[in-house]
Coordinates of N, CA and C in Angstrom, one line a residue:
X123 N -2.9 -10.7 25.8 CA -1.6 -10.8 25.1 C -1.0 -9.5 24.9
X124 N 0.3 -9.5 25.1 CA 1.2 -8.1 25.1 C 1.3 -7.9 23.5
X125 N 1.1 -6.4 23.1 CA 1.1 -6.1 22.1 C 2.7 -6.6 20.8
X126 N 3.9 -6.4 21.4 CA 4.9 -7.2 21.0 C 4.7 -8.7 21.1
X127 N 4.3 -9.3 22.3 CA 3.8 -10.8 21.5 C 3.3 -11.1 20.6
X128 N 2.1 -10.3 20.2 CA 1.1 -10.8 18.8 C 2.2 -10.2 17.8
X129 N 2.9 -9.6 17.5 CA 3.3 -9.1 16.5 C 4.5 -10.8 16.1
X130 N 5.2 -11.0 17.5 CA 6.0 -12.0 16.8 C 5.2 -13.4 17.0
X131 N 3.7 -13.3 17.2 CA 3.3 -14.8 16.4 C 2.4 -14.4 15.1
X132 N 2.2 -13.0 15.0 CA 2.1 -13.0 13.5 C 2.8 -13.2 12.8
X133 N 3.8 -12.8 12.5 CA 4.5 -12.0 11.5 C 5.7 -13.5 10.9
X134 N 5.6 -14.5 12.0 CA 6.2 -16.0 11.3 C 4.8 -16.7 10.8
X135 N 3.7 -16.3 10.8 CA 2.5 -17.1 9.9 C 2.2 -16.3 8.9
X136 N 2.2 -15.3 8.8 CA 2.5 -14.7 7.8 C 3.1 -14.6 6.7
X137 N 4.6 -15.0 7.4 CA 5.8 -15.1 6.5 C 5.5 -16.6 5.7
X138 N 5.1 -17.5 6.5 CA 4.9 -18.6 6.0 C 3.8 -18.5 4.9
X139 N 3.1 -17.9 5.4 CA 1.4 -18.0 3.8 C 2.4 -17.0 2.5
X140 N 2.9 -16.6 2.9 CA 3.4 -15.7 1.6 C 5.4 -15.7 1.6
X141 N 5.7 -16.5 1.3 CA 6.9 -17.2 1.3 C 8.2 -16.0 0.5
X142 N 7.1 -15.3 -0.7 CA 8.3 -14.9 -1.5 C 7.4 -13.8 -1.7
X143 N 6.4 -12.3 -0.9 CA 6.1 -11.6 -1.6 C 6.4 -10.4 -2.3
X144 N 5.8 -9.7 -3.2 CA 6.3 -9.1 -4.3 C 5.1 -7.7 -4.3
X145 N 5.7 -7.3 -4.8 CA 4.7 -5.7 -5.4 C 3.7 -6.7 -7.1
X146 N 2.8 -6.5 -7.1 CA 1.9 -6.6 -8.0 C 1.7 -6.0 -9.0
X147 N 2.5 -4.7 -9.0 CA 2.3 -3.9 -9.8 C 4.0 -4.1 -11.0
X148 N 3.5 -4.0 -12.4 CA 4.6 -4.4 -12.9 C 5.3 -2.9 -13.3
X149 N 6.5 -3.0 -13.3 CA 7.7 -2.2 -13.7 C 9.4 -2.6 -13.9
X150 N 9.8 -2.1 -14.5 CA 11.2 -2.4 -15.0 C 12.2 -1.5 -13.8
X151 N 12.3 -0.2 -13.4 CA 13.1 0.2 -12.8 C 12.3 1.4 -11.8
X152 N 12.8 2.3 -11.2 CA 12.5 2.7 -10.6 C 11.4 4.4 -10.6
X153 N 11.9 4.8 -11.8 CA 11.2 5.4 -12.2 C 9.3 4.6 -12.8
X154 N 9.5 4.0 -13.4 CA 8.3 3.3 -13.8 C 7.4 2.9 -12.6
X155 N 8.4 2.3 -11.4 CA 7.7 2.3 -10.0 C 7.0 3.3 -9.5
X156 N 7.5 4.6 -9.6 CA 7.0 5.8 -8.9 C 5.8 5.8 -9.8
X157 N 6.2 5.7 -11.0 CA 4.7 6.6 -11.7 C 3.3 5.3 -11.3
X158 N 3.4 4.4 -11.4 CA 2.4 3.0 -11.2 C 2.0 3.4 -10.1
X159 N 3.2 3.2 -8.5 CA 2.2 3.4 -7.9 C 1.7 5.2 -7.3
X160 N 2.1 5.9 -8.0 CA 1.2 7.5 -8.3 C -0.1 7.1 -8.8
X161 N 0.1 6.2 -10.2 CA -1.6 6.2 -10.9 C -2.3 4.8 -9.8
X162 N -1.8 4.1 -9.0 CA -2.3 3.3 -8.2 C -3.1 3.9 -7.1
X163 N -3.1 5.3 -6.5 CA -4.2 5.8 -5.9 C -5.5 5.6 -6.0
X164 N -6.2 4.7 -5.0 CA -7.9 4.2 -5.1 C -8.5 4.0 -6.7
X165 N -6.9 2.8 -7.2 CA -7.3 2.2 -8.6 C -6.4 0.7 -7.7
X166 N -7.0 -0.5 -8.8 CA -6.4 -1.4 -8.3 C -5.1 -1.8 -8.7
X167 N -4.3 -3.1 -8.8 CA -3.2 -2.8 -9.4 C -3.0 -3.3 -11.0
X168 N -4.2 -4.1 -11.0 CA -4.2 -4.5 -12.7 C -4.6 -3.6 -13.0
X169 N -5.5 -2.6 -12.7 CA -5.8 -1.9 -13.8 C -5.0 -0.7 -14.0
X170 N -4.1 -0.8 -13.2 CA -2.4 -0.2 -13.5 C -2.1 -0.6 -14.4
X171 N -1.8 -2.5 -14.3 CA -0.3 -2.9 -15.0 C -1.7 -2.7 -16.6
X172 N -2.8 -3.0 -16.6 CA -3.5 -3.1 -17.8 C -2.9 -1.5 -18.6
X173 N -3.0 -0.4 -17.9 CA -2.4 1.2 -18.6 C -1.3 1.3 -18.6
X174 N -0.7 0.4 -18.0 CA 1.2 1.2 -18.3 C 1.7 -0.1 -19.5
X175 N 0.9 -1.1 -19.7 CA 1.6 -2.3 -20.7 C 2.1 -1.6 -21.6
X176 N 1.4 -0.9 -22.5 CA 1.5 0.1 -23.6 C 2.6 1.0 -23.3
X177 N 2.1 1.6 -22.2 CA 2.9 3.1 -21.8 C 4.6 2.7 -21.4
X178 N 4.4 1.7 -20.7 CA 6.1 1.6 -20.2 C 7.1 0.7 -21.4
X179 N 6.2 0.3 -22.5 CA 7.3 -0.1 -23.6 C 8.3 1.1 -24.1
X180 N 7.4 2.3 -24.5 CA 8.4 3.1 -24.7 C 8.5 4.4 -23.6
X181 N 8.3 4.2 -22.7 CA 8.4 5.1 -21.5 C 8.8 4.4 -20.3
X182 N 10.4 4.9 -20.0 CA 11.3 4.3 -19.0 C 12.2 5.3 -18.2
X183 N 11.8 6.9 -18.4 CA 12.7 7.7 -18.0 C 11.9 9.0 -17.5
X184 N 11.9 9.9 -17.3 CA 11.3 11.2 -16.7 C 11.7 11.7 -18.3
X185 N 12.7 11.8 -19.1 CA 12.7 12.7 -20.2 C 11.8 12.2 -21.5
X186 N 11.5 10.6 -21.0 CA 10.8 10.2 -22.4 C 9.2 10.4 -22.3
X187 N 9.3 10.4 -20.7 CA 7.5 10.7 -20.2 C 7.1 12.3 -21.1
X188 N 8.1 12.9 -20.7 CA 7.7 14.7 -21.3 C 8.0 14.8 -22.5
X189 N 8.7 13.8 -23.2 CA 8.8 14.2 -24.4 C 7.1 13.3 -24.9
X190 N 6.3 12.6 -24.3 CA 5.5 11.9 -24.8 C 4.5 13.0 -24.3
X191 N 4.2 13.8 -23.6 CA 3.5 14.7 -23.1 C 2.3 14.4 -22.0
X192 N 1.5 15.2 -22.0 CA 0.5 15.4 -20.7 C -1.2 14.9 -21.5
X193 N -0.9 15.9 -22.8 CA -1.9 14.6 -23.4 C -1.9 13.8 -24.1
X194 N -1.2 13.1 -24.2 CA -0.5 11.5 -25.1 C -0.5 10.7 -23.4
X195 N 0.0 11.4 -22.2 CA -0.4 10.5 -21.0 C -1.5 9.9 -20.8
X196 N -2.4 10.8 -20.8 CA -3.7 11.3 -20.3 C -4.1 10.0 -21.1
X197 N -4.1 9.9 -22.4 CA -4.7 9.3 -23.2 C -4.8 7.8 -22.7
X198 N -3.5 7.6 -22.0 CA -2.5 6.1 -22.1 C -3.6 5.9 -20.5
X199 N -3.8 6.3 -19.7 CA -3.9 6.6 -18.5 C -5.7 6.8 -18.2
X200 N -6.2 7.0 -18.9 CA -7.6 7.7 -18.9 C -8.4 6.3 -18.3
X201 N -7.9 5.1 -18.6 CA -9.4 3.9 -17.7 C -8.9 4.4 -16.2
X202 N -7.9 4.7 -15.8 CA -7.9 4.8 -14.6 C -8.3 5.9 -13.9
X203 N -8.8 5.7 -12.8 CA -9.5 6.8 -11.3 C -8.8 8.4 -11.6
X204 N -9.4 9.3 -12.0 CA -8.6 10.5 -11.7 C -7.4 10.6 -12.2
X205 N -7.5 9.6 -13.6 CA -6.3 10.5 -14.5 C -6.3 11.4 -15.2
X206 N -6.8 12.9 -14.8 CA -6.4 14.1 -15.7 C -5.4 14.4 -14.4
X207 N -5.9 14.4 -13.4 CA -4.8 14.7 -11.7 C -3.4 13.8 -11.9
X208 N -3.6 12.7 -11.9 CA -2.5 12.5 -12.5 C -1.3 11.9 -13.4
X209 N -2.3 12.3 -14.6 CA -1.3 13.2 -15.6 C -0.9 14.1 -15.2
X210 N -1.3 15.1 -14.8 CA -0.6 16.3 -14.4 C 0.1 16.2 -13.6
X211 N 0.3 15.6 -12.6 CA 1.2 15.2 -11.6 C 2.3 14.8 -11.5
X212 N 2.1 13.7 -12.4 CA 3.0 12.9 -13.3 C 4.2 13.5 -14.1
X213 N 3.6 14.4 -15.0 CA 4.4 15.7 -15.9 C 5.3 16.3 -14.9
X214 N 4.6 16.8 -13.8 CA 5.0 17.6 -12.9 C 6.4 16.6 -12.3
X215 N 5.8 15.9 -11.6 CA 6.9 15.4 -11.1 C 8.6 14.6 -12.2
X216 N 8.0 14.5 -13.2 CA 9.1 14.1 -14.6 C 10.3 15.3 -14.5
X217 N 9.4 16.3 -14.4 CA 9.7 18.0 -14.6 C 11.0 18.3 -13.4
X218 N 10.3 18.2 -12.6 CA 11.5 18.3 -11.4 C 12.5 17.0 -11.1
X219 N 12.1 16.0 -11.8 CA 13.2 14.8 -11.6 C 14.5 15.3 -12.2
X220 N 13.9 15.9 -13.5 CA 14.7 16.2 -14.6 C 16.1 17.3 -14.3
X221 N 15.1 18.3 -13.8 CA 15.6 19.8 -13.2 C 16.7 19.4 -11.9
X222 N 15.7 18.9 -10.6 CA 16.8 19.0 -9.3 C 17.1 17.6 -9.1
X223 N 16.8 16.3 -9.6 CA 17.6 15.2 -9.4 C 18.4 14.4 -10.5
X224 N 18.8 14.8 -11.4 CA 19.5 14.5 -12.4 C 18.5 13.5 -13.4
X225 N 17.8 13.4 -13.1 CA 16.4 12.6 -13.7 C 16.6 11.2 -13.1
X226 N 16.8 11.2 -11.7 CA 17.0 9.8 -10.8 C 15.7 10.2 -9.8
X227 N 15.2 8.8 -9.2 CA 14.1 8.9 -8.2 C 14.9 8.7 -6.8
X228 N 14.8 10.0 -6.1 CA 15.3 10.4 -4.8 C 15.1 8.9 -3.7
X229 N 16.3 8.8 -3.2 CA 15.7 7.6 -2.1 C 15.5 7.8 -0.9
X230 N 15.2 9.1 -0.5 CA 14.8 9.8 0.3 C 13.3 10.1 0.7
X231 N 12.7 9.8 1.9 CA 11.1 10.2 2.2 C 11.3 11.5 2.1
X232 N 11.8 12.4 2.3 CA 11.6 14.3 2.6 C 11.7 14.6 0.2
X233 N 12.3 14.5 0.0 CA 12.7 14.4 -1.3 C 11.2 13.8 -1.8
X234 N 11.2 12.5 -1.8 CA 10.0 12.0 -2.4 C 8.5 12.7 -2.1
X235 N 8.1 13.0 -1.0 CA 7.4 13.5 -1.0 C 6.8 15.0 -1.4
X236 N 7.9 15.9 -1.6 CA 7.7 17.3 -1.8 C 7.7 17.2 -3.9
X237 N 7.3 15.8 -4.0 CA 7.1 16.0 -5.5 C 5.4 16.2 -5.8
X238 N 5.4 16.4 -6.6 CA 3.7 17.1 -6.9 C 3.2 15.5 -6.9
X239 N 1.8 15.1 -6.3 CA 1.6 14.1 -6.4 C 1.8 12.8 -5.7
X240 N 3.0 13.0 -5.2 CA 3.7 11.9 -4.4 C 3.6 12.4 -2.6
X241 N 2.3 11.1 -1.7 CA 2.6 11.4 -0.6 C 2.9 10.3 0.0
X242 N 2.9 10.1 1.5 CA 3.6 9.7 2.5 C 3.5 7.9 1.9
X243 N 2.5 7.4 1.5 CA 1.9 6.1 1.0 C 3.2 6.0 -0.1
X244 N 3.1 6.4 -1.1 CA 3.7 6.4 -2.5 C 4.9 6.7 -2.4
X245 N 5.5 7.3 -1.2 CA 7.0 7.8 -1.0 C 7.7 6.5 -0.3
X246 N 6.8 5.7 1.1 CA 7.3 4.2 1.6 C 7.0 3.1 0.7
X247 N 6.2 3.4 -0.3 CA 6.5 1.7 -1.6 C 7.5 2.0 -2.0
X248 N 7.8 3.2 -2.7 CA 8.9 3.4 -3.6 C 10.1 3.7 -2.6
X249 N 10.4 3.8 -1.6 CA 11.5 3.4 -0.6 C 11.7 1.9 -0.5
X250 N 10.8 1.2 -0.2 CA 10.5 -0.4 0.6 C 11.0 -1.1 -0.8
X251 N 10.2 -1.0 -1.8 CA 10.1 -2.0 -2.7 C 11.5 -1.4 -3.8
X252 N 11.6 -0.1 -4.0 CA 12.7 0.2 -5.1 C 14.1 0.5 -4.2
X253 N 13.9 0.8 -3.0 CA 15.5 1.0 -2.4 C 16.0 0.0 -1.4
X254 N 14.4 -1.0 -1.6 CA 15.0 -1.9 -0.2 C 15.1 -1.6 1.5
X255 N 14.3 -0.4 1.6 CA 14.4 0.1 3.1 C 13.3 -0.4 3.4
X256 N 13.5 -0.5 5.0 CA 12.8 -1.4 6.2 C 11.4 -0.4 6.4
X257 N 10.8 0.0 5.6 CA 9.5 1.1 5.8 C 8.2 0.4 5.8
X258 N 7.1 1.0 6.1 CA 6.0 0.1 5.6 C 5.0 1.0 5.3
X259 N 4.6 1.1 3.7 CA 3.4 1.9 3.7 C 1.9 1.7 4.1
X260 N 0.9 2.3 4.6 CA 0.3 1.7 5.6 C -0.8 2.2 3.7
X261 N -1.8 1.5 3.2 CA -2.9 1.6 2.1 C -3.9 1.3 3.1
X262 N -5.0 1.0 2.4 CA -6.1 0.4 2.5 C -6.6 -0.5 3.3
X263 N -5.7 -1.2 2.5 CA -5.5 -2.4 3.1 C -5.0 -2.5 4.5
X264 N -3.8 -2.5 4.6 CA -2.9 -2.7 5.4 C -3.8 -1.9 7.1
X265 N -4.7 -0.5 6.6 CA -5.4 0.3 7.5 C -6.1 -0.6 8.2
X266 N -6.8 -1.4 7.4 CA -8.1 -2.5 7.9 C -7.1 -3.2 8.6
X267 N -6.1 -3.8 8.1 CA -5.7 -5.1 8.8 C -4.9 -4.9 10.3
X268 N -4.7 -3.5 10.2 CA -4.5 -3.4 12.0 C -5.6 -3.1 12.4
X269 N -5.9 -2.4 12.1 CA -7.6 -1.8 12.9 C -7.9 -3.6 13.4
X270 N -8.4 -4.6 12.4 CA -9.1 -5.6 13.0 C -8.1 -5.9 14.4
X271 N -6.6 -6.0 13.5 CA -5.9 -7.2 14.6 C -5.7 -6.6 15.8
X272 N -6.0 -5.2 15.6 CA -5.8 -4.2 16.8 C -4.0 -3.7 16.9
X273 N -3.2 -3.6 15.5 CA -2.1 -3.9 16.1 C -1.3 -2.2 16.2
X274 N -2.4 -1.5 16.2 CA -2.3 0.2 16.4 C -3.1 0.8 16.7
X275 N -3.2 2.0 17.6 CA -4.1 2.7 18.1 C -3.9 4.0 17.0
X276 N -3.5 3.9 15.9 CA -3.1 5.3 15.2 C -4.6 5.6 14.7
X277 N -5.1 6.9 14.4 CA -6.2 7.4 13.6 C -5.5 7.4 12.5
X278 N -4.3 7.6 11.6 CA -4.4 7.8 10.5 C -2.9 7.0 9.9
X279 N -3.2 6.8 8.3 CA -1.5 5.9 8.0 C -0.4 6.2 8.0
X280 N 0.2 7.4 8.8 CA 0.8 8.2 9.2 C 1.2 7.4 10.6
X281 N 0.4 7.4 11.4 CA 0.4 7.1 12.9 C 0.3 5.4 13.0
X282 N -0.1 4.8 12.5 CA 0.0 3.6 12.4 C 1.1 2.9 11.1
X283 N 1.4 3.4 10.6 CA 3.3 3.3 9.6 C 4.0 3.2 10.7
X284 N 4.4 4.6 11.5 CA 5.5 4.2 12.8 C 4.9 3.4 13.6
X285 N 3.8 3.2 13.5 CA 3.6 2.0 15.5 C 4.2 0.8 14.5
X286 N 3.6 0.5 13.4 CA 3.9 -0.9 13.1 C 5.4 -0.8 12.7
X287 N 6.4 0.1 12.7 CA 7.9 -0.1 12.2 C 8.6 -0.4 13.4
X288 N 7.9 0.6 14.7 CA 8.4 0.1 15.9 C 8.1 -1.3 16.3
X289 N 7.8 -2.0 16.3 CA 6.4 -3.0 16.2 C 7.2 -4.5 15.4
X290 N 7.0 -4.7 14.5 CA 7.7 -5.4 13.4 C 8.7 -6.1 13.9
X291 N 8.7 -7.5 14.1 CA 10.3 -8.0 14.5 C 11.3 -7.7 13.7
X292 N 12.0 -7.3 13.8 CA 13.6 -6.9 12.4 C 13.5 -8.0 11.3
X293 N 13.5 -9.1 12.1 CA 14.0 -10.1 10.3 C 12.8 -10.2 9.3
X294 N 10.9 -9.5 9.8 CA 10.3 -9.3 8.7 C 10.0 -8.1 8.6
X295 N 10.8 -7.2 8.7 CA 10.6 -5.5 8.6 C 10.6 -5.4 7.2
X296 N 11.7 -5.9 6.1 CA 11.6 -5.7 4.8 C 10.9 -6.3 3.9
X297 N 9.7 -7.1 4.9 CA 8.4 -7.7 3.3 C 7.3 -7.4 4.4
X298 N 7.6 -6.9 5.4 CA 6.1 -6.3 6.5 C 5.0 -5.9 5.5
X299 N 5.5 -5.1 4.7 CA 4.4 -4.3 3.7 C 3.7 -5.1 3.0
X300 N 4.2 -6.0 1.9 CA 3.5 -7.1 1.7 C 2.8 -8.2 2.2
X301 N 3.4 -8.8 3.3 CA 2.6 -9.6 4.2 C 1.3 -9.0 4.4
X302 N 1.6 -7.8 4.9 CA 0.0 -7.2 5.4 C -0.7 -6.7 4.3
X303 N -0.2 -6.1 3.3 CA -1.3 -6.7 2.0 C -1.6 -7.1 1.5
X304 N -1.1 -8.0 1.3 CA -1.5 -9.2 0.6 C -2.7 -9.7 1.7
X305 N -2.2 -10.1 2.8 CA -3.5 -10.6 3.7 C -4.9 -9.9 4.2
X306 N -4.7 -8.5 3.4 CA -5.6 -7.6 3.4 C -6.4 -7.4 1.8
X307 N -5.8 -7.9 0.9 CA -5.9 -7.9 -0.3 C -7.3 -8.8 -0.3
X308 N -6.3 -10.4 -0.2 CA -7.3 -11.4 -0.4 C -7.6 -12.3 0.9
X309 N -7.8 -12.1 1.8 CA -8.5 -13.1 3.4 C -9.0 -11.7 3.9
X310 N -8.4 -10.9 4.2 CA -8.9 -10.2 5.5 C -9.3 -8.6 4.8
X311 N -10.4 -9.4 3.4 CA -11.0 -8.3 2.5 C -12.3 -7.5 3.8
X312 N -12.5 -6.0 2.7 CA -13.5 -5.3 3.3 C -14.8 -6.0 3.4
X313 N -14.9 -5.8 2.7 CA -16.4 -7.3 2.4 C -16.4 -8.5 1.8
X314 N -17.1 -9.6 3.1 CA -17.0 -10.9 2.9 C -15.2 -11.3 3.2
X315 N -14.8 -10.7 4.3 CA -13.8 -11.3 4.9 C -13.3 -13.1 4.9
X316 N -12.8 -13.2 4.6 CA -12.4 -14.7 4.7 C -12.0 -15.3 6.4
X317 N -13.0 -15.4 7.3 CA -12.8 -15.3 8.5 C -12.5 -16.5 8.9
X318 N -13.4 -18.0 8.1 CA -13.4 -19.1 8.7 C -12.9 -19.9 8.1
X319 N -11.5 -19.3 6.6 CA -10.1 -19.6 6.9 C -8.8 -18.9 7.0
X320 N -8.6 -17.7 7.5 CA -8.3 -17.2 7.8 C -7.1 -17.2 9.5
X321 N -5.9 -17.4 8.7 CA -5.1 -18.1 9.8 C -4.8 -17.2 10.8
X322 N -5.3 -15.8 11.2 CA -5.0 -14.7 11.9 C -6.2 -14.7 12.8
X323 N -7.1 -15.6 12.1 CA -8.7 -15.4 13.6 C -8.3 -15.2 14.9
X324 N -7.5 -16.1 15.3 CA -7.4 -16.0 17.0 C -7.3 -14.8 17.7
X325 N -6.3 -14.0 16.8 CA -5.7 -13.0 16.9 C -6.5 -11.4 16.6
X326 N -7.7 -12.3 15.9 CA -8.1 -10.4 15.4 C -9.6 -10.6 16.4
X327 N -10.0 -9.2 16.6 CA -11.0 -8.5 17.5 C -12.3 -8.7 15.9
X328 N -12.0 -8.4 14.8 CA -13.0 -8.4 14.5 C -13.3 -9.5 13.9
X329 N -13.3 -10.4 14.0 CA -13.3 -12.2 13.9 C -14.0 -12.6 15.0
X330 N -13.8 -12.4 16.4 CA -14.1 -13.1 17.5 C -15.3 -11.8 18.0
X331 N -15.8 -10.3 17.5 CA -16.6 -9.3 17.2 C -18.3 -10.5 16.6
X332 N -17.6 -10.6 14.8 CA -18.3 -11.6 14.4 C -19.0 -12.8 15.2
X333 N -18.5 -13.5 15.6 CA -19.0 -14.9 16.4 C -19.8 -14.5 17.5
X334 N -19.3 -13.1 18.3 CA -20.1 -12.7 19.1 C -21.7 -12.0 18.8
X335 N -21.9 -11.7 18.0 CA -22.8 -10.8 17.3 C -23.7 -12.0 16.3
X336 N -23.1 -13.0 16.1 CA -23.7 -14.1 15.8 C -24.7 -14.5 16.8
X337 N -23.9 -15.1 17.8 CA -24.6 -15.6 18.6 C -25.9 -14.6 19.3
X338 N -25.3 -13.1 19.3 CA -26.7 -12.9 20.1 C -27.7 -12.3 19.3
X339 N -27.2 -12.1 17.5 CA -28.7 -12.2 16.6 C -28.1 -10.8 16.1
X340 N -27.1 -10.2 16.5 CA -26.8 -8.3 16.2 C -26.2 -9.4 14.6
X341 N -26.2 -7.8 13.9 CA -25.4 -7.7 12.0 C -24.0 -7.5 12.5
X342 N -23.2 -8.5 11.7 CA -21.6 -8.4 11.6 C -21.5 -7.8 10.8
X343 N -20.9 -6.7 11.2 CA -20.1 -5.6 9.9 C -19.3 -6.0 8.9
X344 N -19.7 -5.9 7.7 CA -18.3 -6.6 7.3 C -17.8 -5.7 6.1
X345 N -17.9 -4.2 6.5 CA -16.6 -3.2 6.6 C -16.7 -2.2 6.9
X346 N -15.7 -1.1 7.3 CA -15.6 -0.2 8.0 C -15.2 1.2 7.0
X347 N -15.2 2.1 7.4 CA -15.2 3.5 7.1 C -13.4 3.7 7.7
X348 N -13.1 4.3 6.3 CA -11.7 4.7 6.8 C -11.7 6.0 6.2
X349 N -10.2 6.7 6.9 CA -10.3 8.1 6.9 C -10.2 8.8 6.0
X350 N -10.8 10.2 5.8 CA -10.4 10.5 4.7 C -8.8 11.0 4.0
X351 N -7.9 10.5 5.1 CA -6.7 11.1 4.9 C -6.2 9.5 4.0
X352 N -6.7 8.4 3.8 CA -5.9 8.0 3.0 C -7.3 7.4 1.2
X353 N -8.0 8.7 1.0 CA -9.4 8.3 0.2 C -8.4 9.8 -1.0
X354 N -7.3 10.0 -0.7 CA -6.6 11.2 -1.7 C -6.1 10.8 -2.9
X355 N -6.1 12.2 -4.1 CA -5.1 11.6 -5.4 C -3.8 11.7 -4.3
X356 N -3.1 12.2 -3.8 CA -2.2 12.5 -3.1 C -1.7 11.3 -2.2
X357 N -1.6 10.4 -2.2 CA -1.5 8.9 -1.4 C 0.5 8.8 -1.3

């Protein structure tokens, strides 16, 4: 099968298992977005929305973050992965919202990214999901779920973000990102894959890997080693 065919009989079964998807992570506006998914680096997304419940009642702006400070953040912030990094990051980036963008979150990748903290991952949510652009940030997830389906030859979420934007039929370019995590979230997990219901089997190499390795007595992997370019606070 031609690599543009599998894309357009995925991406309508897809659309169909997840009819209306959404970002998981809760937030009111756009700023609150950037900072969730900053502290959402190799943390899940509840145990986001569990540290910002508190934090985002009275924190909705880059001026009210700094007036709350780096350790009153920290504090708010501490069950999660590598929150003294960022807190600090966090601060940082408030700092320069304040200073060179009027205290607005840039809707720009080159802008978003040259903030302390914020990389190529956390610059396409907060494009995709807060400005509505056709981007797709490639996580964890989304890594695994081409690797199986094979639907990129990229080494890293960099190289595999463009194959899949070229890639993508246009009418589901703007919930691409979701579709594929979500189906990487909960079916097409690292371990204990949901393979035998799993409406993508036909289509993925490491499904039809499994059945083979079955049959002739070898161990089915059931997960893989990904790179260290997406294991960063910097996501």
């Amino acid at each position: 099968m031609r690599l543009r065919e599998k894309f357009e009989k995925i991406f309508p079964i897809l659309a169909e298992k997840f009819p209306d998807p959404k970002s998981e992570l809760n937030f009111t506006n756009n700023f609150q977005l950037l900072v969730a998914v900053m502290l959402s680096a190799q943390a899940t997304d509840q145990s986001v929305n569990r540290a910002t419940a508190a934090l985002f009642k009275t924190v909705s702006t880059p001026e009210e973050l700094l007036a709350l400070g780096e350790s009153e953040l920290y504090d708010s912030i501490k069950s999660i992965g590598l929150a003294k990094t960022k807190a600090r990051n966090i601060i940082s980036t408030s700092q320069l919202l304040v200073e060179k963008y009027n205290s607005s979150v840039p809707d720009n990748f080159n802008d978003l990214i040259s903030l302390p903290g914020v990389g190529s991952k956390t610059a396409r949510v907060v494009l995709n999901v807060g400005f509505q652009q056709p981007t797709i940030a490639v996580d964890t997830h989304i890594f695994r779920v081409s690797q199986r389906l094979k639907l990129s030859k990229g080494k890293t979420p960099d190289q595999i973000s463009e194959d899949l934007v070229k890639l993508v039929p246009p009418q589901y370019m703007m919930k691409a990102h979701h579709y594929l995590l979500l189906h990487g979230r909960y079916t097409c997990r690292a371990q204990n894959p949901q393979c035998s219901i799993c409406e993508l089997a036909e289509f993925c190499s490491f499904h039809k890997k499994g059945i083979h390795e079955k049959k002739t007595g070898k161990r089915h992997r059931k997960n893989e080693a990904l790179p260290d370019s997406i294991k960063t606070p910097k996501e």
